[in-house]
């Protein structure tokens, strides 16, 4: 079923919308949640919460790209679940590792000013990713948005894990320079 047809089902408040969403995007959502949570029960709960949030957001929202819309929702819910669990047992500390990798690039978020400028920061990061070549953008978003394992990214591009790690390191440094240029970090 096409995305537009699925969205229309939501607007008609037809419960089949959730079923069709699961058929088309269930595996995609499960992969995102699994990369963050690493616990089948939590993944299942995350997917249920994702479909409920979809139901509550459509309408009034009419997503332009349904895949991106649902991906953002499932990621947000999975990260919130991870934070709530406050344990490194689940996922082997993958999310903590990702946050540690990016920590050097991101400004301190303890100030009120940062909270106000959060959307601007997000837009700068989106622009940064859009300006990367296709391979680097895929590697960056796979690691830091979808929480994919470095070895999975390496397989996708026929690279070694070391090559991917080096690319990620260079991309973090570029992001750090960009954020410093924009006034988010001291240079």
Short mmCIF file of N, CA and C in Angstrom, two decimals:
data_model
loop_
_atom_site.label_atom_id
_atom_site.label_comp_id
_atom_site.label_asym_id
_atom_site.label_seq_id
_atom_site.Cartn_x
_atom_site.Cartn_y
_atom_site.Cartn_z
N UNK A 1 0.84 -1.17 0.00
CA UNK A 1 0.00 0.00 0.00
C UNK A 1 0.90 1.24 0.00
N UNK A 2 0.52 2.25 -0.74
CA UNK A 2 1.29 3.48 -0.83
C UNK A 2 1.13 4.30 0.45
N UNK A 3 2.16 5.09 0.74
CA UNK A 3 2.15 5.93 1.94
C UNK A 3 0.93 6.84 2.00
N UNK A 4 0.58 7.44 0.86
CA UNK A 4 -0.56 8.35 0.83
C UNK A 4 -1.86 7.63 1.23
N UNK A 5 -1.99 6.37 0.81
CA UNK A 5 -3.18 5.59 1.15
C UNK A 5 -3.19 5.26 2.65
N UNK A 6 -2.03 4.97 3.20
CA UNK A 6 -1.94 4.70 4.64
C UNK A 6 -2.32 5.95 5.43
N UNK A 7 -1.80 7.09 5.00
CA UNK A 7 -2.10 8.36 5.69
C UNK A 7 -3.59 8.65 5.62
N UNK A 8 -4.21 8.38 4.49
CA UNK A 8 -5.66 8.58 4.36
C UNK A 8 -6.44 7.70 5.33
N UNK A 9 -5.96 6.48 5.55
CA UNK A 9 -6.61 5.60 6.53
C UNK A 9 -6.56 6.22 7.93
N UNK A 10 -5.43 6.84 8.27
CA UNK A 10 -5.34 7.53 9.56
C UNK A 10 -6.35 8.67 9.62
N UNK A 11 -6.42 9.45 8.56
CA UNK A 11 -7.35 10.57 8.54
C UNK A 11 -8.81 10.12 8.62
N UNK A 12 -9.10 8.95 8.11
CA UNK A 12 -10.46 8.39 8.19
C UNK A 12 -10.69 7.67 9.51
N UNK A 13 -9.63 7.64 10.35
CA UNK A 13 -9.68 6.97 11.66
C UNK A 13 -9.98 5.49 11.50
N UNK A 14 -9.46 4.90 10.43
CA UNK A 14 -9.61 3.48 10.14
C UNK A 14 -8.45 2.74 10.80
N UNK A 15 -8.76 1.81 11.69
CA UNK A 15 -7.73 1.10 12.44
C UNK A 15 -6.81 0.26 11.55
N UNK A 16 -7.24 0.04 10.33
CA UNK A 16 -6.40 -0.68 9.37
C UNK A 16 -5.11 0.10 9.08
N UNK A 17 -5.11 1.39 9.37
CA UNK A 17 -3.92 2.22 9.16
C UNK A 17 -2.74 1.67 9.95
N UNK A 18 -2.98 1.27 11.17
CA UNK A 18 -1.91 0.73 12.01
C UNK A 18 -1.41 -0.59 11.44
N UNK A 19 -2.32 -1.42 11.02
CA UNK A 19 -1.97 -2.72 10.43
C UNK A 19 -1.11 -2.51 9.17
N UNK A 20 -1.53 -1.60 8.31
CA UNK A 20 -0.79 -1.34 7.07
C UNK A 20 0.57 -0.70 7.37
N UNK A 21 0.61 0.15 8.38
CA UNK A 21 1.88 0.75 8.78
C UNK A 21 2.84 -0.33 9.25
N UNK A 22 2.32 -1.27 10.04
CA UNK A 22 3.14 -2.36 10.54
C UNK A 22 3.63 -3.25 9.40
N UNK A 23 2.77 -3.53 8.45
CA UNK A 23 3.17 -4.36 7.32
C UNK A 23 4.30 -3.69 6.54
N UNK A 24 4.17 -2.40 6.28
CA UNK A 24 5.14 -1.70 5.45
C UNK A 24 6.40 -1.29 6.22
N UNK A 25 6.23 -0.85 7.47
CA UNK A 25 7.35 -0.28 8.21
C UNK A 25 7.70 -1.00 9.51
N UNK A 26 7.05 -2.11 9.80
CA UNK A 26 7.30 -2.83 11.05
C UNK A 26 8.74 -3.25 11.23
N UNK A 27 9.33 -3.85 10.20
CA UNK A 27 10.71 -4.30 10.30
C UNK A 27 11.67 -3.11 10.45
N UNK A 28 11.40 -2.05 9.71
CA UNK A 28 12.20 -0.83 9.80
C UNK A 28 12.18 -0.28 11.23
N UNK A 29 10.99 -0.19 11.81
CA UNK A 29 10.85 0.32 13.18
C UNK A 29 11.50 -0.62 14.19
N UNK A 30 11.33 -1.91 13.97
CA UNK A 30 11.92 -2.90 14.88
C UNK A 30 13.44 -2.80 14.86
N UNK A 31 14.01 -2.54 13.70
CA UNK A 31 15.46 -2.40 13.58
C UNK A 31 15.95 -1.18 14.36
N UNK A 32 15.27 -0.06 14.21
CA UNK A 32 15.67 1.15 14.93
C UNK A 32 15.57 0.92 16.44
N UNK A 33 14.42 0.41 16.88
CA UNK A 33 14.23 0.16 18.31
C UNK A 33 15.23 -0.88 18.83
N UNK A 34 15.48 -1.91 18.04
CA UNK A 34 16.41 -2.96 18.44
C UNK A 34 17.83 -2.47 18.59
N UNK A 35 18.23 -1.54 17.72
CA UNK A 35 19.59 -0.99 17.81
C UNK A 35 19.80 -0.18 19.08
N UNK A 36 18.72 0.29 19.66
CA UNK A 36 18.82 1.11 20.87
C UNK A 36 18.52 0.29 22.12
N UNK A 37 17.50 -0.56 22.07
CA UNK A 37 17.02 -1.21 23.28
C UNK A 37 17.58 -2.61 23.54
N UNK A 38 17.77 -3.40 22.53
CA UNK A 38 18.34 -4.74 22.66
C UNK A 38 17.58 -5.65 23.62
N UNK A 39 16.30 -5.45 23.74
CA UNK A 39 15.49 -6.29 24.61
C UNK A 39 14.14 -6.47 23.92
N UNK A 40 13.80 -7.73 23.60
CA UNK A 40 12.60 -7.99 22.80
C UNK A 40 11.32 -7.42 23.41
N UNK A 41 11.18 -7.53 24.70
CA UNK A 41 9.98 -7.00 25.36
C UNK A 41 9.93 -5.48 25.23
N UNK A 42 11.06 -4.82 25.42
CA UNK A 42 11.10 -3.36 25.27
C UNK A 42 10.86 -2.94 23.83
N UNK A 43 11.41 -3.71 22.90
CA UNK A 43 11.21 -3.40 21.48
C UNK A 43 9.73 -3.49 21.13
N UNK A 44 9.09 -4.55 21.59
CA UNK A 44 7.65 -4.73 21.33
C UNK A 44 6.84 -3.58 21.94
N UNK A 45 7.18 -3.20 23.15
CA UNK A 45 6.49 -2.08 23.81
C UNK A 45 6.74 -0.77 23.05
N UNK A 46 7.96 -0.60 22.58
CA UNK A 46 8.31 0.60 21.81
C UNK A 46 7.49 0.67 20.52
N UNK A 47 7.34 -0.46 19.84
CA UNK A 47 6.54 -0.47 18.60
C UNK A 47 5.08 -0.17 18.89
N UNK A 48 4.54 -0.74 19.95
CA UNK A 48 3.16 -0.44 20.34
C UNK A 48 2.98 1.05 20.61
N UNK A 49 3.93 1.62 21.36
CA UNK A 49 3.87 3.05 21.67
C UNK A 49 4.02 3.89 20.40
N UNK A 50 4.84 3.43 19.48
CA UNK A 50 5.04 4.14 18.21
C UNK A 50 3.74 4.20 17.43
N UNK A 51 3.06 3.06 17.31
CA UNK A 51 1.81 3.04 16.54
C UNK A 51 0.73 3.89 17.23
N UNK A 52 0.72 3.89 18.55
CA UNK A 52 -0.23 4.72 19.28
C UNK A 52 0.06 6.20 19.02
N UNK A 53 1.33 6.55 19.05
CA UNK A 53 1.70 7.95 18.81
C UNK A 53 1.37 8.35 17.37
N UNK A 54 1.57 7.43 16.44
CA UNK A 54 1.20 7.70 15.03
C UNK A 54 -0.30 8.00 14.97
N UNK A 55 -1.08 7.16 15.63
CA UNK A 55 -2.54 7.30 15.62
C UNK A 55 -2.95 8.67 16.18
N UNK A 56 -2.25 9.10 17.23
CA UNK A 56 -2.59 10.38 17.86
C UNK A 56 -2.06 11.60 17.10
N UNK A 57 -1.03 11.42 16.29
CA UNK A 57 -0.45 12.56 15.56
C UNK A 57 -1.05 12.74 14.16
N UNK A 58 -1.56 11.64 13.58
CA UNK A 58 -2.16 11.72 12.25
C UNK A 58 -3.65 11.44 12.41
N UNK A 59 -4.56 12.31 12.12
CA UNK A 59 -4.37 13.75 12.01
C UNK A 59 -4.04 14.35 13.38
N UNK A 60 -3.69 15.58 13.45
CA UNK A 60 -3.77 16.63 12.44
C UNK A 60 -2.57 16.67 11.49
N UNK A 61 -1.44 16.09 11.90
CA UNK A 61 -0.25 16.14 11.05
C UNK A 61 -0.46 15.29 9.81
N UNK A 62 0.01 15.80 8.68
CA UNK A 62 0.02 15.03 7.43
C UNK A 62 1.49 14.93 7.01
N UNK A 63 2.14 13.82 7.37
CA UNK A 63 3.57 13.68 7.09
C UNK A 63 3.86 13.72 5.58
N UNK A 64 4.94 14.42 5.22
CA UNK A 64 5.35 14.45 3.82
C UNK A 64 6.06 13.15 3.46
N UNK A 65 6.88 12.65 4.40
CA UNK A 65 7.61 11.40 4.18
C UNK A 65 7.30 10.48 5.37
N UNK A 66 6.40 9.53 5.15
CA UNK A 66 5.92 8.68 6.23
C UNK A 66 7.06 7.90 6.88
N UNK A 67 8.00 7.39 6.09
CA UNK A 67 9.12 6.61 6.63
C UNK A 67 9.94 7.45 7.61
N UNK A 68 10.24 8.68 7.25
CA UNK A 68 11.01 9.55 8.14
C UNK A 68 10.20 9.90 9.38
N UNK A 69 8.92 10.15 9.19
CA UNK A 69 8.02 10.50 10.29
C UNK A 69 7.99 9.39 11.34
N UNK A 70 7.78 8.16 10.89
CA UNK A 70 7.69 7.04 11.84
C UNK A 70 9.07 6.71 12.41
N UNK A 71 10.11 6.88 11.60
CA UNK A 71 11.47 6.63 12.10
C UNK A 71 11.83 7.55 13.24
N UNK A 72 11.45 8.81 13.11
CA UNK A 72 11.73 9.78 14.17
C UNK A 72 10.95 9.43 15.44
N UNK A 73 9.70 9.02 15.28
CA UNK A 73 8.88 8.67 16.45
C UNK A 73 9.46 7.46 17.17
N UNK A 74 9.76 6.39 16.44
CA UNK A 74 10.26 5.17 17.09
C UNK A 74 11.61 5.44 17.76
N UNK A 75 12.45 6.23 17.13
CA UNK A 75 13.74 6.56 17.73
C UNK A 75 13.56 7.34 19.02
N UNK A 76 12.68 8.33 18.99
CA UNK A 76 12.41 9.15 20.17
C UNK A 76 11.89 8.28 21.33
N UNK A 77 10.97 7.40 21.04
CA UNK A 77 10.40 6.54 22.08
C UNK A 77 11.46 5.58 22.61
N UNK A 78 12.24 4.99 21.71
CA UNK A 78 13.28 4.04 22.14
C UNK A 78 14.33 4.73 23.01
N UNK A 79 14.74 5.94 22.63
CA UNK A 79 15.72 6.66 23.45
C UNK A 79 15.14 7.01 24.81
N UNK A 80 13.87 7.41 24.85
CA UNK A 80 13.23 7.71 26.13
C UNK A 80 13.15 6.46 27.01
N UNK A 81 12.85 5.33 26.39
CA UNK A 81 12.80 4.08 27.16
C UNK A 81 14.19 3.73 27.68
N UNK A 82 15.19 3.93 26.86
CA UNK A 82 16.55 3.64 27.27
C UNK A 82 16.95 4.52 28.46
N UNK A 83 16.67 5.80 28.35
CA UNK A 83 17.01 6.73 29.43
C UNK A 83 16.29 6.34 30.71
N UNK A 84 15.03 5.93 30.57
CA UNK A 84 14.25 5.55 31.74
C UNK A 84 14.82 4.31 32.42
N UNK A 85 15.38 3.42 31.64
CA UNK A 85 15.91 2.18 32.22
C UNK A 85 17.20 2.43 33.00
N UNK A 86 17.97 3.46 32.63
CA UNK A 86 19.21 3.84 33.32
C UNK A 86 20.13 2.65 33.60
N UNK A 87 20.23 1.76 32.62
CA UNK A 87 21.10 0.61 32.83
C UNK A 87 21.91 0.35 31.57
N UNK A 88 23.13 -0.07 31.73
CA UNK A 88 23.94 -0.40 30.56
C UNK A 88 23.82 -1.88 30.22
N UNK A 89 23.06 -2.64 31.02
CA UNK A 89 22.87 -4.06 30.72
C UNK A 89 22.15 -4.22 29.38
N UNK A 90 21.16 -3.41 29.15
CA UNK A 90 20.40 -3.49 27.90
C UNK A 90 21.18 -2.78 26.81
N UNK A 91 21.42 -3.48 25.72
CA UNK A 91 22.13 -2.89 24.59
C UNK A 91 23.62 -2.84 24.79
N UNK A 92 24.10 -3.43 25.86
CA UNK A 92 25.54 -3.43 26.09
C UNK A 92 26.15 -2.05 26.15
N UNK A 93 25.34 -1.04 26.51
CA UNK A 93 25.86 0.31 26.61
C UNK A 93 26.03 1.00 25.26
N UNK A 94 25.38 0.49 24.20
CA UNK A 94 25.53 1.06 22.86
C UNK A 94 25.13 2.52 22.83
N UNK A 95 23.98 2.85 23.42
CA UNK A 95 23.52 4.23 23.39
C UNK A 95 24.48 5.12 24.16
N UNK A 96 24.95 4.66 25.31
CA UNK A 96 25.93 5.44 26.06
C UNK A 96 27.18 5.67 25.24
N UNK A 97 27.60 4.63 24.52
CA UNK A 97 28.78 4.75 23.67
C UNK A 97 28.55 5.78 22.57
N UNK A 98 27.38 5.76 21.94
CA UNK A 98 27.07 6.74 20.89
C UNK A 98 27.08 8.15 21.45
N UNK A 99 26.47 8.34 22.61
CA UNK A 99 26.42 9.66 23.21
C UNK A 99 27.82 10.13 23.60
N UNK A 100 28.65 9.20 24.08
CA UNK A 100 30.04 9.54 24.41
C UNK A 100 30.80 9.98 23.17
N UNK A 101 30.58 9.27 22.05
CA UNK A 101 31.28 9.61 20.80
C UNK A 101 30.91 11.02 20.35
N UNK A 102 29.66 11.39 20.50
CA UNK A 102 29.20 12.70 20.03
C UNK A 102 29.39 13.81 21.06
N UNK A 103 29.69 13.44 22.30
CA UNK A 103 29.76 14.42 23.38
C UNK A 103 30.71 15.57 23.07
N UNK A 104 31.86 15.24 22.46
CA UNK A 104 32.85 16.28 22.17
C UNK A 104 32.34 17.28 21.13
N UNK A 105 31.33 16.89 20.35
CA UNK A 105 30.81 17.77 19.30
C UNK A 105 29.67 18.66 19.78
N UNK A 106 29.02 18.27 20.84
CA UNK A 106 27.81 18.96 21.26
C UNK A 106 28.07 19.91 22.40
N UNK A 107 27.41 21.06 22.38
CA UNK A 107 27.60 22.02 23.46
C UNK A 107 26.96 21.55 24.75
N UNK A 108 27.41 22.13 25.86
CA UNK A 108 26.83 21.84 27.16
C UNK A 108 25.36 22.25 27.14
N UNK A 109 24.48 21.36 27.57
CA UNK A 109 23.04 21.66 27.46
C UNK A 109 22.42 22.04 28.80
N UNK A 110 23.22 22.58 29.69
CA UNK A 110 22.67 22.91 31.00
C UNK A 110 22.13 24.33 31.08
N UNK A 111 22.34 25.14 30.06
CA UNK A 111 21.89 26.51 30.12
C UNK A 111 20.51 26.69 29.50
N UNK A 112 19.80 27.68 29.96
CA UNK A 112 18.48 28.00 29.41
C UNK A 112 18.63 28.43 27.95
N UNK A 113 19.71 29.14 27.66
CA UNK A 113 19.95 29.59 26.29
C UNK A 113 20.00 28.41 25.33
N UNK A 114 20.64 27.33 25.76
CA UNK A 114 20.73 26.15 24.89
C UNK A 114 19.35 25.57 24.62
N UNK A 115 18.53 25.52 25.62
CA UNK A 115 17.18 24.99 25.44
C UNK A 115 16.44 25.82 24.39
N UNK A 116 16.57 27.12 24.45
CA UNK A 116 15.91 28.01 23.50
C UNK A 116 16.44 27.79 22.09
N UNK A 117 17.74 27.55 21.96
CA UNK A 117 18.37 27.42 20.65
C UNK A 117 18.42 25.98 20.13
N UNK A 118 17.76 25.06 20.82
CA UNK A 118 17.83 23.65 20.45
C UNK A 118 17.39 23.39 19.00
N UNK A 119 16.32 24.02 18.56
CA UNK A 119 15.85 23.83 17.19
C UNK A 119 16.87 24.34 16.18
N UNK A 120 17.50 25.44 16.50
CA UNK A 120 18.53 25.98 15.61
C UNK A 120 19.70 25.00 15.50
N UNK A 121 20.11 24.43 16.61
CA UNK A 121 21.18 23.45 16.62
C UNK A 121 20.80 22.23 15.76
N UNK A 122 19.58 21.76 15.92
CA UNK A 122 19.12 20.61 15.13
C UNK A 122 19.17 20.92 13.65
N UNK A 123 18.81 22.13 13.27
CA UNK A 123 18.84 22.53 11.86
C UNK A 123 20.27 22.59 11.34
N UNK A 124 21.20 23.06 12.16
CA UNK A 124 22.61 23.10 11.76
C UNK A 124 23.12 21.69 11.52
N UNK A 125 22.76 20.76 12.38
CA UNK A 125 23.20 19.37 12.22
C UNK A 125 22.55 18.76 10.98
N UNK A 126 21.26 19.04 10.74
CA UNK A 126 20.61 18.55 9.51
C UNK A 126 21.32 19.10 8.27
N UNK A 127 21.64 20.38 8.28
CA UNK A 127 22.35 20.98 7.15
C UNK A 127 23.73 20.33 6.97
N UNK A 128 24.41 20.09 8.08
CA UNK A 128 25.72 19.43 8.04
C UNK A 128 25.60 18.09 7.33
N UNK A 129 24.62 17.30 7.70
CA UNK A 129 24.45 15.98 7.10
C UNK A 129 24.07 16.10 5.62
N UNK A 130 23.20 17.05 5.29
CA UNK A 130 22.80 17.25 3.88
C UNK A 130 23.99 17.62 2.99
N UNK A 131 24.97 18.30 3.56
CA UNK A 131 26.13 18.74 2.78
C UNK A 131 27.17 17.63 2.59
N UNK A 132 27.04 16.54 3.33
CA UNK A 132 27.99 15.43 3.19
C UNK A 132 27.70 14.66 1.90
N UNK A 133 28.73 13.96 1.41
CA UNK A 133 28.46 13.08 0.27
C UNK A 133 27.57 11.94 0.75
N UNK A 134 26.99 11.23 -0.19
CA UNK A 134 25.98 10.22 0.15
C UNK A 134 26.52 9.16 1.11
N UNK A 135 27.73 8.68 0.87
CA UNK A 135 28.30 7.64 1.73
C UNK A 135 28.48 8.15 3.16
N UNK A 136 29.09 9.33 3.30
CA UNK A 136 29.35 9.87 4.64
C UNK A 136 28.04 10.19 5.36
N UNK A 137 27.06 10.71 4.64
CA UNK A 137 25.76 11.00 5.26
C UNK A 137 25.11 9.71 5.75
N UNK A 138 25.20 8.66 4.95
CA UNK A 138 24.64 7.37 5.35
C UNK A 138 25.36 6.85 6.59
N UNK A 139 26.68 6.91 6.59
CA UNK A 139 27.45 6.41 7.73
C UNK A 139 27.10 7.20 8.99
N UNK A 140 27.06 8.53 8.89
CA UNK A 140 26.77 9.38 10.05
C UNK A 140 25.37 9.11 10.60
N UNK A 141 24.36 9.11 9.72
CA UNK A 141 22.98 8.90 10.21
C UNK A 141 22.76 7.48 10.68
N UNK A 142 23.40 6.52 10.02
CA UNK A 142 23.27 5.13 10.46
C UNK A 142 23.77 4.96 11.89
N UNK A 143 24.88 5.59 12.17
CA UNK A 143 25.48 5.46 13.50
C UNK A 143 24.77 6.31 14.54
N UNK A 144 24.52 7.58 14.23
CA UNK A 144 24.06 8.49 15.26
C UNK A 144 22.56 8.74 15.26
N UNK A 145 21.86 8.35 14.24
CA UNK A 145 20.39 8.46 14.27
C UNK A 145 19.77 7.09 14.49
N UNK A 146 20.24 6.09 13.74
CA UNK A 146 19.66 4.76 13.83
C UNK A 146 20.42 3.83 14.77
N UNK A 147 21.52 4.30 15.36
CA UNK A 147 22.31 3.53 16.33
C UNK A 147 22.78 2.20 15.79
N UNK A 148 23.13 2.16 14.50
CA UNK A 148 23.61 0.92 13.90
C UNK A 148 25.02 0.62 14.36
N UNK A 149 25.31 -0.66 14.44
CA UNK A 149 26.62 -1.13 14.83
C UNK A 149 27.63 -0.80 13.72
N UNK A 150 28.83 -0.47 14.09
CA UNK A 150 29.87 -0.12 13.13
C UNK A 150 30.12 -1.26 12.15
N UNK A 151 30.08 -2.49 12.63
CA UNK A 151 30.33 -3.62 11.73
C UNK A 151 29.24 -3.74 10.66
N UNK A 152 27.99 -3.43 11.01
CA UNK A 152 26.92 -3.45 10.02
C UNK A 152 27.12 -2.37 8.96
N UNK A 153 27.56 -1.21 9.38
CA UNK A 153 27.83 -0.12 8.44
C UNK A 153 28.99 -0.52 7.52
N UNK A 154 30.02 -1.12 8.10
CA UNK A 154 31.18 -1.55 7.32
C UNK A 154 30.77 -2.56 6.25
N UNK A 155 29.91 -3.49 6.60
CA UNK A 155 29.44 -4.49 5.65
C UNK A 155 28.70 -3.83 4.50
N UNK A 156 27.85 -2.86 4.81
CA UNK A 156 27.07 -2.16 3.79
C UNK A 156 27.96 -1.56 2.71
N UNK A 157 29.13 -1.03 3.10
CA UNK A 157 30.02 -0.36 2.16
C UNK A 157 31.26 -1.17 1.80
N UNK A 158 31.34 -2.41 2.27
CA UNK A 158 32.49 -3.24 1.96
C UNK A 158 33.78 -2.65 2.52
N UNK A 159 33.67 -2.10 3.72
CA UNK A 159 34.81 -1.47 4.38
C UNK A 159 35.18 -2.26 5.63
N UNK A 160 36.31 -1.91 6.20
CA UNK A 160 36.65 -2.49 7.49
C UNK A 160 36.01 -1.64 8.59
N UNK A 161 35.87 -2.23 9.76
CA UNK A 161 35.34 -1.48 10.90
C UNK A 161 36.25 -0.29 11.20
N UNK A 162 37.56 -0.49 11.04
CA UNK A 162 38.51 0.60 11.30
C UNK A 162 38.25 1.77 10.36
N UNK A 163 38.01 1.50 9.08
CA UNK A 163 37.73 2.57 8.12
C UNK A 163 36.49 3.36 8.53
N UNK A 164 35.45 2.65 8.95
CA UNK A 164 34.22 3.32 9.37
C UNK A 164 34.49 4.17 10.60
N UNK A 165 35.25 3.64 11.54
CA UNK A 165 35.58 4.38 12.76
C UNK A 165 36.36 5.65 12.43
N UNK A 166 37.29 5.56 11.49
CA UNK A 166 38.07 6.73 11.08
C UNK A 166 37.16 7.77 10.42
N UNK A 167 36.27 7.31 9.54
CA UNK A 167 35.34 8.23 8.87
C UNK A 167 34.46 8.93 9.91
N UNK A 168 33.93 8.17 10.87
CA UNK A 168 33.09 8.76 11.91
C UNK A 168 33.87 9.78 12.73
N UNK A 169 35.11 9.48 13.02
CA UNK A 169 35.95 10.41 13.78
C UNK A 169 36.14 11.71 13.00
N UNK A 170 36.43 11.59 11.70
CA UNK A 170 36.60 12.79 10.87
C UNK A 170 35.31 13.58 10.78
N UNK A 171 34.18 12.88 10.65
CA UNK A 171 32.89 13.56 10.56
C UNK A 171 32.55 14.29 11.86
N UNK A 172 32.87 13.67 13.00
CA UNK A 172 32.64 14.34 14.28
C UNK A 172 33.49 15.60 14.39
N UNK A 173 34.74 15.53 13.92
CA UNK A 173 35.61 16.70 13.95
C UNK A 173 35.06 17.80 13.05
N UNK A 174 34.56 17.42 11.86
CA UNK A 174 33.95 18.41 10.96
C UNK A 174 32.73 19.05 11.61
N UNK A 175 31.91 18.22 12.25
CA UNK A 175 30.73 18.74 12.93
C UNK A 175 31.14 19.67 14.05
N UNK A 176 32.16 19.28 14.78
CA UNK A 176 32.65 20.12 15.88
C UNK A 176 33.10 21.48 15.35
N UNK A 177 33.83 21.49 14.23
CA UNK A 177 34.27 22.75 13.63
C UNK A 177 33.08 23.58 13.17
N UNK A 178 32.10 22.92 12.58
CA UNK A 178 30.89 23.62 12.11
C UNK A 178 30.15 24.26 13.28
N UNK A 179 30.02 23.51 14.36
CA UNK A 179 29.31 24.05 15.54
C UNK A 179 30.10 25.18 16.18
N UNK A 180 31.42 25.10 16.15
CA UNK A 180 32.24 26.19 16.67
C UNK A 180 32.06 27.44 15.80
N UNK A 181 32.05 27.23 14.48
CA UNK A 181 31.86 28.34 13.53
C UNK A 181 30.50 29.01 13.77
N UNK A 182 29.49 28.21 14.10
CA UNK A 182 28.14 28.74 14.33
C UNK A 182 27.97 29.30 15.74
N UNK A 183 29.02 29.19 16.58
CA UNK A 183 28.97 29.77 17.91
C UNK A 183 28.44 28.84 18.99
N UNK A 184 28.33 27.54 18.68
CA UNK A 184 27.84 26.59 19.68
C UNK A 184 28.94 26.00 20.53
N UNK A 185 30.16 26.07 20.05
CA UNK A 185 31.29 25.54 20.81
C UNK A 185 32.43 26.56 20.75
N UNK A 186 33.26 26.54 21.77
CA UNK A 186 34.45 27.40 21.73
C UNK A 186 35.43 26.74 20.77
N UNK A 187 36.03 27.56 19.89
CA UNK A 187 36.96 26.95 18.92
C UNK A 187 38.29 26.67 19.49
#
